[in-house]
Coordinates of C-alpha atoms in Angstrom, one line a residue:
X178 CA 0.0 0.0 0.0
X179 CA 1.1 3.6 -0.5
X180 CA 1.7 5.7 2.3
X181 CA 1.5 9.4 2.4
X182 CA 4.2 11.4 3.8
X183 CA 3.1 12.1 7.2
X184 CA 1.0 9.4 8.1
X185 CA 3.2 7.9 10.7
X186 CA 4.3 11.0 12.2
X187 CA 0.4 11.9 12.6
X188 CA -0.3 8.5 13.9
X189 CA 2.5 8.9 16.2
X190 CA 1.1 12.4 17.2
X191 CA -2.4 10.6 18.0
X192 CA -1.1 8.1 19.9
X193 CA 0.6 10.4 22.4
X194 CA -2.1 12.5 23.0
X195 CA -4.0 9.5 23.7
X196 CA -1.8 8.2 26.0
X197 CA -1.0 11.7 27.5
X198 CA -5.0 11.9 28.3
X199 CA -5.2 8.3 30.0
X200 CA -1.9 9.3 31.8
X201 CA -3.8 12.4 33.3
X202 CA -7.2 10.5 34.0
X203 CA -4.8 8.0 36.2
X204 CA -3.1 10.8 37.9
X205 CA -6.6 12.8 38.6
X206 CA -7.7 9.7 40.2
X207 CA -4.5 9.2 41.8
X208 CA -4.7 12.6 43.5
X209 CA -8.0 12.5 44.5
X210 CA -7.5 9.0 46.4
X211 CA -3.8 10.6 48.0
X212 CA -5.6 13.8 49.1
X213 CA -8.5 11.6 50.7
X214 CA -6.0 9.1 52.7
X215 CA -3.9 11.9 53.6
X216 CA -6.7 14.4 55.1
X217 CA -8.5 11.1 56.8
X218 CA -5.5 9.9 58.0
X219 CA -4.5 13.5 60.1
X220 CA -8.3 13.8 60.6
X221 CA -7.9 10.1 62.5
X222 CA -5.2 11.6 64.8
X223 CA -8.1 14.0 66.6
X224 CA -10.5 12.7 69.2
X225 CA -13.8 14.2 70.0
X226 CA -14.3 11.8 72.9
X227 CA -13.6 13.6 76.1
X228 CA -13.9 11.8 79.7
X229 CA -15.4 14.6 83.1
X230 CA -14.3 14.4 86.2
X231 CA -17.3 12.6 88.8
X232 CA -19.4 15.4 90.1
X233 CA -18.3 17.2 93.0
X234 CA -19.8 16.0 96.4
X235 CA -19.1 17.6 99.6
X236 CA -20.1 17.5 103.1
X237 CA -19.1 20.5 105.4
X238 CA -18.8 23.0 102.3
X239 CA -21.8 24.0 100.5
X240 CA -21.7 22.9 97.4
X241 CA -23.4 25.6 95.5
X242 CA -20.7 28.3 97.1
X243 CA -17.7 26.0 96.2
X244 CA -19.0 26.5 92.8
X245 CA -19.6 30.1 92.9
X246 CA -16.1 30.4 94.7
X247 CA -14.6 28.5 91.6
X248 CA -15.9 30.7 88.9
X249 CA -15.2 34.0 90.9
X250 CA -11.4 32.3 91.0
X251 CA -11.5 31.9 86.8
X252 CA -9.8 33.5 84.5
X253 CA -8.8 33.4 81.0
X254 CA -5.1 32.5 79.5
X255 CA -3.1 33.2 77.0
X256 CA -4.1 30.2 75.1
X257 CA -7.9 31.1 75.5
X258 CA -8.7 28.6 78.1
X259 CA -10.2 29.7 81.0
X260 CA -8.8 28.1 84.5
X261 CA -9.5 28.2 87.7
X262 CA -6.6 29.2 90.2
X263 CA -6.1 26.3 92.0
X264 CA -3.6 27.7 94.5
X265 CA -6.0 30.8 95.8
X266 CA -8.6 28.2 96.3
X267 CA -6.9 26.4 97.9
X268 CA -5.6 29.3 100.3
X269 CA -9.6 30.2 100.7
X270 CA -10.8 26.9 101.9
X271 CA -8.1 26.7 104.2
X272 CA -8.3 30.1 105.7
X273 CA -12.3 29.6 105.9
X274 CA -11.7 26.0 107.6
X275 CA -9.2 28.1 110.4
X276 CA -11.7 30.6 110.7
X277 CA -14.5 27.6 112.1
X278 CA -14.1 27.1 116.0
X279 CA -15.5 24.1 118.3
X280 CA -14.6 20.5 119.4
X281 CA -16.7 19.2 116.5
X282 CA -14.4 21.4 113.9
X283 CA -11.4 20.0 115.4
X284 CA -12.8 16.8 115.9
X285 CA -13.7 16.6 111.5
X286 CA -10.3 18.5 110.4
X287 CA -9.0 15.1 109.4
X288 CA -11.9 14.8 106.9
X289 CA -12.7 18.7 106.1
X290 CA -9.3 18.1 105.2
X291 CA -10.1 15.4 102.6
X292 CA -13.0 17.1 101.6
X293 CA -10.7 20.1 100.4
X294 CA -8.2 17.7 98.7
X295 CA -10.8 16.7 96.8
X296 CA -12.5 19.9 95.9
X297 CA -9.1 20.5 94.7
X298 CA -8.4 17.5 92.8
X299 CA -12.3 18.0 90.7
X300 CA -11.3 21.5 89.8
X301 CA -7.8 20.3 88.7
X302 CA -9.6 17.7 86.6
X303 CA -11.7 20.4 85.1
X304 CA -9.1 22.6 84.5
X305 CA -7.4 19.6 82.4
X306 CA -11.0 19.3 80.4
X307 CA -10.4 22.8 79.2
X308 CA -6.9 22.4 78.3
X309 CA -7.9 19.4 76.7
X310 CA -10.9 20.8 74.6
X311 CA -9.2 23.7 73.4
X312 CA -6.0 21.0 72.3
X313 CA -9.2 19.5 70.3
X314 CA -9.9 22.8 69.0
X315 CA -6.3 23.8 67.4
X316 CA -6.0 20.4 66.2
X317 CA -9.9 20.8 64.0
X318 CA -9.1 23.9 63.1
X319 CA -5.2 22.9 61.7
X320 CA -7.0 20.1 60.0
X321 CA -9.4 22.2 58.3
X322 CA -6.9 24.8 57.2
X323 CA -5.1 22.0 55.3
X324 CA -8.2 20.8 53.9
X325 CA -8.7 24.5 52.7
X326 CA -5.1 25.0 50.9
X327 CA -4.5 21.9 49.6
X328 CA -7.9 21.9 47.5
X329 CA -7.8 25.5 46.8
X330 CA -3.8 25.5 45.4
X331 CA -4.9 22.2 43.6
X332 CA -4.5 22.7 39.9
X333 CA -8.0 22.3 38.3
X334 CA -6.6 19.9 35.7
X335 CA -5.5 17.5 38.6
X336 CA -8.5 17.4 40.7
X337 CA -11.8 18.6 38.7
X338 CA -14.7 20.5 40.6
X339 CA -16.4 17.4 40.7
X340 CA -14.0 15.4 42.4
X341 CA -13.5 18.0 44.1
X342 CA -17.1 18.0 45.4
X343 CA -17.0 14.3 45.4
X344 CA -14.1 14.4 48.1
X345 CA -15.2 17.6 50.1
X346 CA -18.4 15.2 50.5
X347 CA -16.5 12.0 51.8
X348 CA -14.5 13.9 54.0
X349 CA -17.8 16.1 55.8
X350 CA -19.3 12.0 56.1
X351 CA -16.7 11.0 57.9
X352 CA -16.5 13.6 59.7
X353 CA -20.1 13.6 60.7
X354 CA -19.3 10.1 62.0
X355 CA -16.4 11.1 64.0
X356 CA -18.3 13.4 65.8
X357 CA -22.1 11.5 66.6
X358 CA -20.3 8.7 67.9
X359 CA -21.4 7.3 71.4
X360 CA -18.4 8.5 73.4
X361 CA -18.2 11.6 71.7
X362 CA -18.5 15.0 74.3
X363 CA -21.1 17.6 73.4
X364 CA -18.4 20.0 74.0
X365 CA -16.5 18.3 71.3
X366 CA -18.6 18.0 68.7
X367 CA -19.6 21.5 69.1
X368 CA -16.3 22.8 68.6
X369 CA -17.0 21.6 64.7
X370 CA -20.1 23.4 64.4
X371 CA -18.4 26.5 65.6
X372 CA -16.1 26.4 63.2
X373 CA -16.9 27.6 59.2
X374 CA -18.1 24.8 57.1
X375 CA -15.8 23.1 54.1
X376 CA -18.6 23.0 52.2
X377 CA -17.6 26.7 51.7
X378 CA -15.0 25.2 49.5
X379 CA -17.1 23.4 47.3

């Protein structure tokens, strides 16, 4: 048969370009599938289960002005959490438990005593609940920073607005599941809903 000058050099040009558009369909997918294991996979590392300390319980203090005591003693850090000073507590139970007189004081110092160790100990534990929630709170809000840049600097030729939809959608599911699980703190979960929604990104 005759060939025409050309021919194989056009053939040749058809075949690339094939080839170049399978090439980029593998790598779209590609990315798409790296960008979802790599956001799940930080996402895995923060946990919206939080444990509280038992309810406070006391004897000789009055509960509800240990509690009013504790907020007046609150204040707010640098880091946004809000503690309450342990050690000036501390210094007001014992200065109101040397202000009570009597044999039956004296006699229940051994167990006021407890009593104030354990106040104590509760509002240490809360104190740690705050630290711990706002840790939750850098970490969610890290994770959806990265979400944000990574689709946003994306090239659209690598990850289309479909997939990009498509993966902004897998990653609010499993989020939602992350966050109405059985163990999982109001406190917790809230701090996603207080947060701006990825669907912005879509």
């Amino acid at each position: 048969s005759i060939v025409h000058p050309g021919e194989d050099s056009e053939l040749g040009v058809a075949e690339r370009e094939s080839l170049l558009s399978v090439t980029h369909t593998i790598t779209s997918l590609n990315t798409g599938k790296q960008f979802r294991q790599r956001l799940l996979g930080i996402l895995d590392t923060i946990s919206f289960e939080q444990s509280y300390p038992s309810p406070l319980h006391v004897n000789f203090f009055d509960k509800a002005q240990i509690e009013a005591l504790v907020r007046s003693l609150e204040t707010r850090a640098r880091d946004g959490v809000t503690y309450c000073d342990v050690r000036a507590l501390r210094q007001v139970l014992l200065t109101e438990l040397a202000n009570q007189q009597g044999p039956m004081v004296a006699g229940q110092r051994p167990h006021i005593m407890e009593e104030i160790q354990m106040v104590l100990e509760t509002v240490v534990a809360h104190n740690e609940v705050r630290e711990a929630l706002q840790r939750k709170k850098r970490a969610f809000e890290s994770w959806r920073q990265v979400v944000e840049v990574l689709l946003t600097s994306v090239p659209q030729d690598l990850l289309s607005g479909e997939r990009r939809q498509a993966l902004l959608i897998d990653l609010l599911q499993e989020l939602l599941l992350k966050v109405t699980g059985d163990d999982v703190s109001f406190e917790a979960s809230s701090l996603v809903s207080e947060r701006p929604s990825l669907t912005t990104l879509a």
